[in-house]
Coordinates of C-alpha atoms and ligand atoms in Angstrom, one line a residue:
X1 CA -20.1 19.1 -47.1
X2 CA -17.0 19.6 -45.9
X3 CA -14.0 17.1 -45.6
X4 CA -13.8 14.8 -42.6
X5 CA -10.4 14.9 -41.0
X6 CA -11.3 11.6 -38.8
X7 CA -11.6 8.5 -41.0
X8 CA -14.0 5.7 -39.1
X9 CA -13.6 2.0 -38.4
X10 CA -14.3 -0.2 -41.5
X11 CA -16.0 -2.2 -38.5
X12 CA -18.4 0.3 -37.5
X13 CA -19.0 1.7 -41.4
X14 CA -20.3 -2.3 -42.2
X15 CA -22.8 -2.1 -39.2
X16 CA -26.3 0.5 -38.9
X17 CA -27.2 1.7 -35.7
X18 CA -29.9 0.0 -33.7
X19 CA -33.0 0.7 -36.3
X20 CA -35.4 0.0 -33.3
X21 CA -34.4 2.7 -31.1
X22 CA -34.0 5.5 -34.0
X23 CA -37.8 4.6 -35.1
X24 CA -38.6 4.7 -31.1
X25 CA -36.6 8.0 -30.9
X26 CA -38.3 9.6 -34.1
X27 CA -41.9 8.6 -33.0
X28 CA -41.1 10.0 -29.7
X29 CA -39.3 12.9 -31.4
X30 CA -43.2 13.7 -33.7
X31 CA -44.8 13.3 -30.4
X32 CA -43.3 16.3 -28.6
X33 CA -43.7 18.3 -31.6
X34 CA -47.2 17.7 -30.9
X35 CA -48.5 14.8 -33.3
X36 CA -50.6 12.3 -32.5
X37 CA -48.3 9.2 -32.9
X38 CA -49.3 6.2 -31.5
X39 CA -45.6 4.7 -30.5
X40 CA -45.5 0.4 -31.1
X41 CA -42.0 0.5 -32.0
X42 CA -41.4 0.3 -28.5
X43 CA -39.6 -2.9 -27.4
X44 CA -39.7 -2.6 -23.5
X45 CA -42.7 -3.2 -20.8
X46 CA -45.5 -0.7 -20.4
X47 CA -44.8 -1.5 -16.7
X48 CA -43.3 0.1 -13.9
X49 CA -40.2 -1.5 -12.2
X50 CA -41.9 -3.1 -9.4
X51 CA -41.6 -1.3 -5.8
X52 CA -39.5 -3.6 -4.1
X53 CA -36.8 -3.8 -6.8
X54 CA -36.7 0.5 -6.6
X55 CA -36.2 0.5 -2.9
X56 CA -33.3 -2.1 -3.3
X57 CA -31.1 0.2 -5.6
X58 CA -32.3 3.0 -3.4
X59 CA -31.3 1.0 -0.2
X60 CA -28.0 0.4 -2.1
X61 CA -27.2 3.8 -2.8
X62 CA -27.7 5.0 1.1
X63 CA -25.5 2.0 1.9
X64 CA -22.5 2.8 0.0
X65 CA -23.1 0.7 -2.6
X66 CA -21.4 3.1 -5.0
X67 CA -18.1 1.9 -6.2
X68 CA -16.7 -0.6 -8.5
X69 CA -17.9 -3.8 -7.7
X70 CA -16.0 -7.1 -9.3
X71 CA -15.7 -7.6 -13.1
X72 CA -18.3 -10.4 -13.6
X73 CA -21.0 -8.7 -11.2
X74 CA -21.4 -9.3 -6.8
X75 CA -20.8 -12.7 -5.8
X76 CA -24.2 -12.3 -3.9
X77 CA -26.1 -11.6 -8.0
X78 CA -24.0 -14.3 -9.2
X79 CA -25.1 -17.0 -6.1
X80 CA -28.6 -15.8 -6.8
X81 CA -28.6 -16.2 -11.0
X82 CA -27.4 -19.7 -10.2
X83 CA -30.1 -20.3 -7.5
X84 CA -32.9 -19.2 -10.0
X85 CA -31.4 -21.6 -13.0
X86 CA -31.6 -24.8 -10.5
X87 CA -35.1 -23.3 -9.4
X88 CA -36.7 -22.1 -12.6
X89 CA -34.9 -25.3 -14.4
X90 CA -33.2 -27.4 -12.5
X91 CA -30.1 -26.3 -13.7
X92 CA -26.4 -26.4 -12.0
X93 CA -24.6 -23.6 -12.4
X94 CA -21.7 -22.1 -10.1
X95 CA -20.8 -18.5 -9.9
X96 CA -17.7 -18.9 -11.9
X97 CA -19.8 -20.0 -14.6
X98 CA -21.7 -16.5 -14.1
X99 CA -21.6 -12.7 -15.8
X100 CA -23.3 -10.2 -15.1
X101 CA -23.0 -7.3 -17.6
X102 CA -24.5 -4.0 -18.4
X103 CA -28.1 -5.4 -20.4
X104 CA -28.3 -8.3 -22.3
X105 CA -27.5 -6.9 -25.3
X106 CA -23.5 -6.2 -23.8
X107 CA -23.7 -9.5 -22.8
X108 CA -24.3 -11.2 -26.4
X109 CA -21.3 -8.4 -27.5
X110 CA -18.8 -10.1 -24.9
X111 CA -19.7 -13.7 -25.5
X112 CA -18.9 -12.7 -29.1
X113 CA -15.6 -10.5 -28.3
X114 CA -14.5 -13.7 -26.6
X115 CA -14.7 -16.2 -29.0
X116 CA -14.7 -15.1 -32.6
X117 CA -11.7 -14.7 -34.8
X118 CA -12.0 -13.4 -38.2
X119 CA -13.9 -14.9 -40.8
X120 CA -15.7 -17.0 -38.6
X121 CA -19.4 -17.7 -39.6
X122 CA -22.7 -17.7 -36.6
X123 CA -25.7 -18.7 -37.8
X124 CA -28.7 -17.2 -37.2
X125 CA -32.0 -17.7 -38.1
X126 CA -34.0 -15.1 -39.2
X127 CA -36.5 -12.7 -38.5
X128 CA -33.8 -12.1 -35.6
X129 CA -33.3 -9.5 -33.2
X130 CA -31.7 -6.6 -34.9
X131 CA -28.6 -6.4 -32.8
X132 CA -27.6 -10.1 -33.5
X133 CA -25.4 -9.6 -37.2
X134 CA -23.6 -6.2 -36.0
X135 CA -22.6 -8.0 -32.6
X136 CA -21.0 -10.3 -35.1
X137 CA -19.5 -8.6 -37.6
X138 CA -18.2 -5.7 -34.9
X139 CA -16.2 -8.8 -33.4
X140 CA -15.0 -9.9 -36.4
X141 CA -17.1 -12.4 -37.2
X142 CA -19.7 -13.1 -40.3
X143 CA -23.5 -13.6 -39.7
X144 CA -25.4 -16.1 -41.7
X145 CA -29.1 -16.1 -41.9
X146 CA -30.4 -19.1 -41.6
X147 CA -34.5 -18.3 -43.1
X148 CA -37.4 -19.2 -41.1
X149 CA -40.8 -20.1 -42.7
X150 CA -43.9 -18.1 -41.6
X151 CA -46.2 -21.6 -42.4
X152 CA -43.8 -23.6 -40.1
X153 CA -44.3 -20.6 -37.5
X154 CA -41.2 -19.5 -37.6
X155 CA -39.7 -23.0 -36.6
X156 CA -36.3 -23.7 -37.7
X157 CA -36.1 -26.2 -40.5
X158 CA -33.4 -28.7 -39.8
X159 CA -32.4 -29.1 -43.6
X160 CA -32.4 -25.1 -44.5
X161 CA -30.1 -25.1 -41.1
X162 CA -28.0 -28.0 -42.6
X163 CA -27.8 -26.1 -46.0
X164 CA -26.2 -22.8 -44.1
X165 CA -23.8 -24.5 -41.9
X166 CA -20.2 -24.8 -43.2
X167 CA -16.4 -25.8 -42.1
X168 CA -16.1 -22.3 -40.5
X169 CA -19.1 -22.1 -38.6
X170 CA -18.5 -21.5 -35.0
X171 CA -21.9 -20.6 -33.5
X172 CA -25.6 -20.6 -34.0
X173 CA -28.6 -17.9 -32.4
X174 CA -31.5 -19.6 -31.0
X175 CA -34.0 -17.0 -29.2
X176 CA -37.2 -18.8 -28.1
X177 CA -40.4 -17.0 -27.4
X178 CA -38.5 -14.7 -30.6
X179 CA -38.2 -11.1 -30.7
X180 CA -39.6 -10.3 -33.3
X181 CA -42.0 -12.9 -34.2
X182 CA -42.8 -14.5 -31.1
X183 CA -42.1 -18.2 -31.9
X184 CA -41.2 -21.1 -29.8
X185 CA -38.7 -23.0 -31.1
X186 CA -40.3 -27.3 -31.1
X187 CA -38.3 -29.4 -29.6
X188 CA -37.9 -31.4 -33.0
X189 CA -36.3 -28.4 -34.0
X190 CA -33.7 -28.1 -30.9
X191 CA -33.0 -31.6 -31.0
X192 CA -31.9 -30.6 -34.7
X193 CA -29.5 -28.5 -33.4
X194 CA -28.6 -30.2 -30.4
X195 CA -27.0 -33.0 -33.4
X196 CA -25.5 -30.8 -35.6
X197 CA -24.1 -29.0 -32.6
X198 CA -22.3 -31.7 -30.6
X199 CA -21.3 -33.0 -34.1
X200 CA -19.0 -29.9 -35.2
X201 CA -18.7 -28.2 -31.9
X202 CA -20.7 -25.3 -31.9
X203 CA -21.3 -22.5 -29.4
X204 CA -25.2 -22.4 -28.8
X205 CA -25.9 -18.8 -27.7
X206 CA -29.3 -18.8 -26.2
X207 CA -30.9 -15.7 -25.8
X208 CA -33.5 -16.5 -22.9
X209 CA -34.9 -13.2 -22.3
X210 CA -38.2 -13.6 -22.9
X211 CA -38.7 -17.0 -20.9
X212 CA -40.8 -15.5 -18.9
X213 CA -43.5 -14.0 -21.0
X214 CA -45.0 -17.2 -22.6
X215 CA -48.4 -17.9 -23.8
X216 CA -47.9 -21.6 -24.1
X217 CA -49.2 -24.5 -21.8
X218 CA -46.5 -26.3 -20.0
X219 CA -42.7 -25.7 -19.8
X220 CA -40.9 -23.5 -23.1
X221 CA -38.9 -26.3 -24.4
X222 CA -34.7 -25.5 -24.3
X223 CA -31.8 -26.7 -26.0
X224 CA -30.2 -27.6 -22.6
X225 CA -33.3 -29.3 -21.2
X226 CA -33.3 -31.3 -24.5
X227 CA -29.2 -32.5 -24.6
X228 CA -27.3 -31.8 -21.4
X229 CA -24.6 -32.5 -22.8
X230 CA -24.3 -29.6 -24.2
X231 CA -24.0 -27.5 -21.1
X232 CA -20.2 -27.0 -22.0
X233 CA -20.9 -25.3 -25.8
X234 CA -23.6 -23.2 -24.6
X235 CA -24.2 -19.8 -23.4
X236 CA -27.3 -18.8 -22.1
X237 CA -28.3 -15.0 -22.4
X238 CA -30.6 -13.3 -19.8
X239 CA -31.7 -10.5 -17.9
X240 CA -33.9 -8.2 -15.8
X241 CA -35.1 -6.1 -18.6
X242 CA -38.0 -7.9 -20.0
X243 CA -39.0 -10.1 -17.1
X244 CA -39.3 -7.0 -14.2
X245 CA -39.5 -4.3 -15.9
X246 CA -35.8 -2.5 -15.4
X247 CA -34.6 -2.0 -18.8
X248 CA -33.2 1.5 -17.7
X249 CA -31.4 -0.3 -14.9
X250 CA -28.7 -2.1 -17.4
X251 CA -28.4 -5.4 -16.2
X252 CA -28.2 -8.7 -18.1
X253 CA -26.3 -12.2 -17.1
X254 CA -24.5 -14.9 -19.0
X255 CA -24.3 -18.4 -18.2
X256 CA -21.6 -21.2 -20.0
X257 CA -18.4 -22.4 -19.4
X258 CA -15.8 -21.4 -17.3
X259 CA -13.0 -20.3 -19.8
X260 CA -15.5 -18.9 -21.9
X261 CA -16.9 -16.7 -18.7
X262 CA -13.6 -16.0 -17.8
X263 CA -12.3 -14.8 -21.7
X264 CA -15.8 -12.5 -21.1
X265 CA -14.5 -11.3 -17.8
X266 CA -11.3 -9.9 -19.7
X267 CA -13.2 -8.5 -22.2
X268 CA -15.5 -6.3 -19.8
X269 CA -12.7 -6.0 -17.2
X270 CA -11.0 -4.0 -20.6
X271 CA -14.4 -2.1 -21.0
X272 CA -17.1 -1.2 -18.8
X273 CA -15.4 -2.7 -16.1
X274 CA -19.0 -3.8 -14.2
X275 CA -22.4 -2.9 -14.4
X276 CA -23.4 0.2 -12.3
X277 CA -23.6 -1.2 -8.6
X278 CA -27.3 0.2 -7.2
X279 CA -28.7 -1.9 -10.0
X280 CA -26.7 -4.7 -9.2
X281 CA -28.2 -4.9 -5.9
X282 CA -31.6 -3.8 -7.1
X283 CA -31.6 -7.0 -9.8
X284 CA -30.5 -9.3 -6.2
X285 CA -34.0 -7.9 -5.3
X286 CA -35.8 -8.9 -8.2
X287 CA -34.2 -12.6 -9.0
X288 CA -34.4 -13.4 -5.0
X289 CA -37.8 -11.6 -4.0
X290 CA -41.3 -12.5 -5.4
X291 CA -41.1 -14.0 -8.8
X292 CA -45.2 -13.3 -9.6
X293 CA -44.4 -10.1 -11.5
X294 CA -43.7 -11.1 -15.1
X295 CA -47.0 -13.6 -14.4
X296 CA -48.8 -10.0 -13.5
X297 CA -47.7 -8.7 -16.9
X298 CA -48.2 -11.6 -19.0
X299 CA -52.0 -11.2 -17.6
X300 CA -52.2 -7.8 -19.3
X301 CA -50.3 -8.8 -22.4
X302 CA -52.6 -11.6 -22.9
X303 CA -56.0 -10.1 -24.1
X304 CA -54.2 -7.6 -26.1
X305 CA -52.3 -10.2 -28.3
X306 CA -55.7 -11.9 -28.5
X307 CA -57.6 -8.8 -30.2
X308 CA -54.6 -7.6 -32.0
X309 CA -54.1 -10.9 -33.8
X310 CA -57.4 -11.3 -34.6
X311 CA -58.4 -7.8 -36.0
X312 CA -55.0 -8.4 -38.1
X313 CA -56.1 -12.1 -39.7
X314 CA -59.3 -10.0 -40.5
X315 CA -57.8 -7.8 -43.0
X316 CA -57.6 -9.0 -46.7
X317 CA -54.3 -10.6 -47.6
X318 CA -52.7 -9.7 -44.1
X319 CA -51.4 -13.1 -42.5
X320 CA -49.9 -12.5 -38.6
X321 CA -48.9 -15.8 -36.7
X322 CA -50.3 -16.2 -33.2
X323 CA -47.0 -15.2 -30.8
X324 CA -46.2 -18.0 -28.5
X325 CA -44.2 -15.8 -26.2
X326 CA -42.7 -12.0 -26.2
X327 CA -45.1 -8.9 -26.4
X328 CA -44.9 -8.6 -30.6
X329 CA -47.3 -8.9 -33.1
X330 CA -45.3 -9.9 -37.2
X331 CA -47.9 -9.5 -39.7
X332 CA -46.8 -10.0 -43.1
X333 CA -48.3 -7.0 -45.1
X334 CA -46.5 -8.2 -48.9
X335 CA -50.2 -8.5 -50.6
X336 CA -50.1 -4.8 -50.0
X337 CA -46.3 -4.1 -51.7
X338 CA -46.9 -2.7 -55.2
X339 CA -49.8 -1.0 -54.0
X340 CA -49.7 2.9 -54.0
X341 CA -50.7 6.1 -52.2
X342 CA -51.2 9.4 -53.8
X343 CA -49.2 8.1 -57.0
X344 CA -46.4 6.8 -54.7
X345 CA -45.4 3.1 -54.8
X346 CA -45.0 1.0 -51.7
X347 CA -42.6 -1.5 -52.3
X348 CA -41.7 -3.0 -49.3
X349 CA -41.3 -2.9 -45.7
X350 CA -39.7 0.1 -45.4
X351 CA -42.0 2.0 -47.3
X352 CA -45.0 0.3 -45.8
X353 CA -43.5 1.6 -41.9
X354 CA -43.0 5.2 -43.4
X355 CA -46.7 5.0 -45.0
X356 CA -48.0 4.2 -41.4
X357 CA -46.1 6.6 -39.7
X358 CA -46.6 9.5 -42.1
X359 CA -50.4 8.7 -42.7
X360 CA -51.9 6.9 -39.8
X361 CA -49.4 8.1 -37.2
X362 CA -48.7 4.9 -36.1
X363 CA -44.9 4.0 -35.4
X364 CA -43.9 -0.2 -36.2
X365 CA -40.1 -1.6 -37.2
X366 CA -40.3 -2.5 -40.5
X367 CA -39.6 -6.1 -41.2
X368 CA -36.4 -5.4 -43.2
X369 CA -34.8 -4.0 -40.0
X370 CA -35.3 -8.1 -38.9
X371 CA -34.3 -9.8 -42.1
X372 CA -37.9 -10.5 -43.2
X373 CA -38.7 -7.9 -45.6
X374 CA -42.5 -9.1 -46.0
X375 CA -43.2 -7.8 -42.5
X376 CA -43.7 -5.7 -39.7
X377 CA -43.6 -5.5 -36.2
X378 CA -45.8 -3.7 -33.7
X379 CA -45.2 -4.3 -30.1
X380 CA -48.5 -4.6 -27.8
X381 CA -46.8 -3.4 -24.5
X382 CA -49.2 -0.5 -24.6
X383 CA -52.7 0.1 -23.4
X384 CA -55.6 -1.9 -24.7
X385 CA -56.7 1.5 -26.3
X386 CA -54.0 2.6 -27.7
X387 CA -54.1 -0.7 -29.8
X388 CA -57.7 -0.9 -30.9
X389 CA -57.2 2.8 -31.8
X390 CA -54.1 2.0 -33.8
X391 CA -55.7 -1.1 -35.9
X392 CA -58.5 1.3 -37.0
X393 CA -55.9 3.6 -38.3
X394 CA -54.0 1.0 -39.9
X395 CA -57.1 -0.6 -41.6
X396 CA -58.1 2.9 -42.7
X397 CA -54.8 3.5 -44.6
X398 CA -54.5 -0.1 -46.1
X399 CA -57.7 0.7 -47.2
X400 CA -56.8 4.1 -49.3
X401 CA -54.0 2.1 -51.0
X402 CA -54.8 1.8 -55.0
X403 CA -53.8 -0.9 -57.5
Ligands
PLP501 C1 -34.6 -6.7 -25.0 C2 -33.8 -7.8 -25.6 C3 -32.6 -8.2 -25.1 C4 -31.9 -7.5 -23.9 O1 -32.0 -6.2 -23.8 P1 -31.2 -5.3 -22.7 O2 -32.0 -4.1 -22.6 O3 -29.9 -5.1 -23.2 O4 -31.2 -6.1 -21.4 C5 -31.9 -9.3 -25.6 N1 -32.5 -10.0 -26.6 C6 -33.6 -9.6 -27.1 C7 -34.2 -10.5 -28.2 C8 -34.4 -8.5 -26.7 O5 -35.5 -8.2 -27.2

């Protein structure tokens, strides 16, 4: 290979790029080359942005809605993310408070552009979502895993928390129904870090964007429903993309203080400047119109986390906790590491992902990708079919492992 002239970032050299969307973009890469891949990797809705919220960033469009807009997002998204937070929770929030970014995902990379200075240590407990330690380190900062226990569900134990937390921690992830595992953090466990929090002054960043899809009876318990007084050391993460469908559209809020919000605004005014305008108008639609949608999808979800659980729990030595929330199954497959195919030795995640991909054509994250090595995670936003169809395969090639 030849020389490089360019030298890159020490920054971007520490960090991988999103594992999730290269497996997505290989499985869907076999696919047009004519395999038969069926594609759970996916980590979006199998739905269709609803009608009304298409013919709003239409409408948009044919209204001139296509220039810059302000930094933080149009007053009008901002008025109506505060109106859903008093309705949803009861919540008082004022658009100052407010950002509106391009995806959720941007908005978790300004929250942590504003406030981290080298060195400084966020907790977070793992599995996590994949993007959460490169958001940190590319601002600087240095992610700590805190571990989560698959026999607590995925709970957060307050003493492994107290065991990770230093003098230079600054922050702490919570993300409740998880991504990948599902879980719902108990309200022991919030009120855990609610203590610790106000104690040393912590930033809670609360990733919220599965709030809606819940399998749980009564209300998903939160950190801010727990201790109030938190409201000013907390950001709250959300967005369209999970609850109506619209991950293409790019839009994602924050929620927290006002100099926090405002440090944020600099950083995007520096960046992307706003999200696109058509889908801030088509995300008015969507937060202000009817609000049965993510119920609709939750419907379809259900039954297929039902069967998919169960055929998993059926296979020997496979363990898969029952998601509270989200549309992912995290079955731990480690009885299987050690085992081998055609001579070949699986040892751990990574190689149990590749085994399923090569010889069942199925496409899953492995576990590793989520800092829990002993799993892997297959979403069920796909057809009822697809899944059943899938499980045989997987049985079939857990099946032709030896030793
Ligand atoms: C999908 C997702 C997000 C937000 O994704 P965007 O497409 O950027 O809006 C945030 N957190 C988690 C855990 C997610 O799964």
């Amino acid at each position: 290979m030849s020389q490089e002239i360019i030298t890159l970032a020490d920054r971007v050299l520490q960090v991988p790029p999103s594992p999730t969307l290269a497996i997505n973009a290989k499985a869907k890469a076999l696919k047009a080359a004519g395999e038969d891949i069926l594609n759970f990797s996916v980590g979006e809705p199998d739905f269709d942005t609803p009608q009304h919220v298409c013919e709003a960033g239409k409408q948009a469009i044919d209204d001139g809605h296509t220039r810059y807009t302000a930094v933080p997002g149009i007053p009008e998204l901002r008025e109506a993310v505060c109106m859903r937070f008093k309705e949803d929770h009861g919540w008082n929030y004022t658009p100052e408070e407010i950002q509106v970014c391009c995806g959720g995902k941007h908005g978790l990379y300004n929250i942590f552009q504003a406030m981290l200075n080298p060195g400084d240590e966020v907790l977070i407990p793992a599995p996590y979502w994949v993007s959460y330690p490169p958001m940190v380190q590319l601002a600087g900062g240095v992610p700590v895993t805190v571990p989560l226990d698959e026999s607590m569900d995925f709970d957060l134990n307050p003493e492994t928390l107290a065991a990770k937390a230093t003098d230079t921690t600054r922050a702490i992830f919570l993300n409740s129904p998880s991504n990948p595992s599902g879980s719902i953090l108990s309200i022991t466990a919030l009120k855990a870090v609610a203590k610790m929090a106000l104690e040393r002054g912590w930033l809670i960043v609360t990733d919220d964007i599965y709030e809606t899809v819940t399998y749980m009876d009564g209300k998903l318990p939160h950190i801010l429903d727990v201790e109030p007084a938190l409201k000013e050391q907390t950001v709250i993460l959300n967005g369209v993309s999970k609850s109506f469908a619209m991950t293409g559209w790019r839009i994602g809020y924050s929620a927290g203080p006002a100099h926090l919000i405002k440090a944020m605004n600099k950083v995007q005014s520096q960046s992307t400047s706003n999200p696109a305008a058509p889908s801030q108008y088509a995300a008015l639609a969507a937060l202000t119109g009817p609000q049965d949608f993510p119920g609709v999808m939750k419907e379809a979800f259900l039954p297929r986390r039902d069967f998919f659980v169960k055929d998993l729990e059926s296979i020997e030595g496979v363990t898969c906790v029952n998601p509270s929330g989200a549309f992912y199954v995290f079955p731990n497959f480690s009885a299987y590491y050690g085992k081998s195919f055609n001579g070949t030795e699986l040892k751990n995640s990574a190689d149990m992902s590749a085994y399923f991909l090569n010889e069942a054509k199925v496409a899953s994250v492995p576990g590793v990708a989520f800092g829990s090595d002993d799993f892997v995670r297959f979403s069920f936003a796909t057809s009822m079919e697809v899944i059943q169809e899938g499980m045989a395969r997987i049985k079939k090639a857990l099946a032709a492992l030896e030793g």
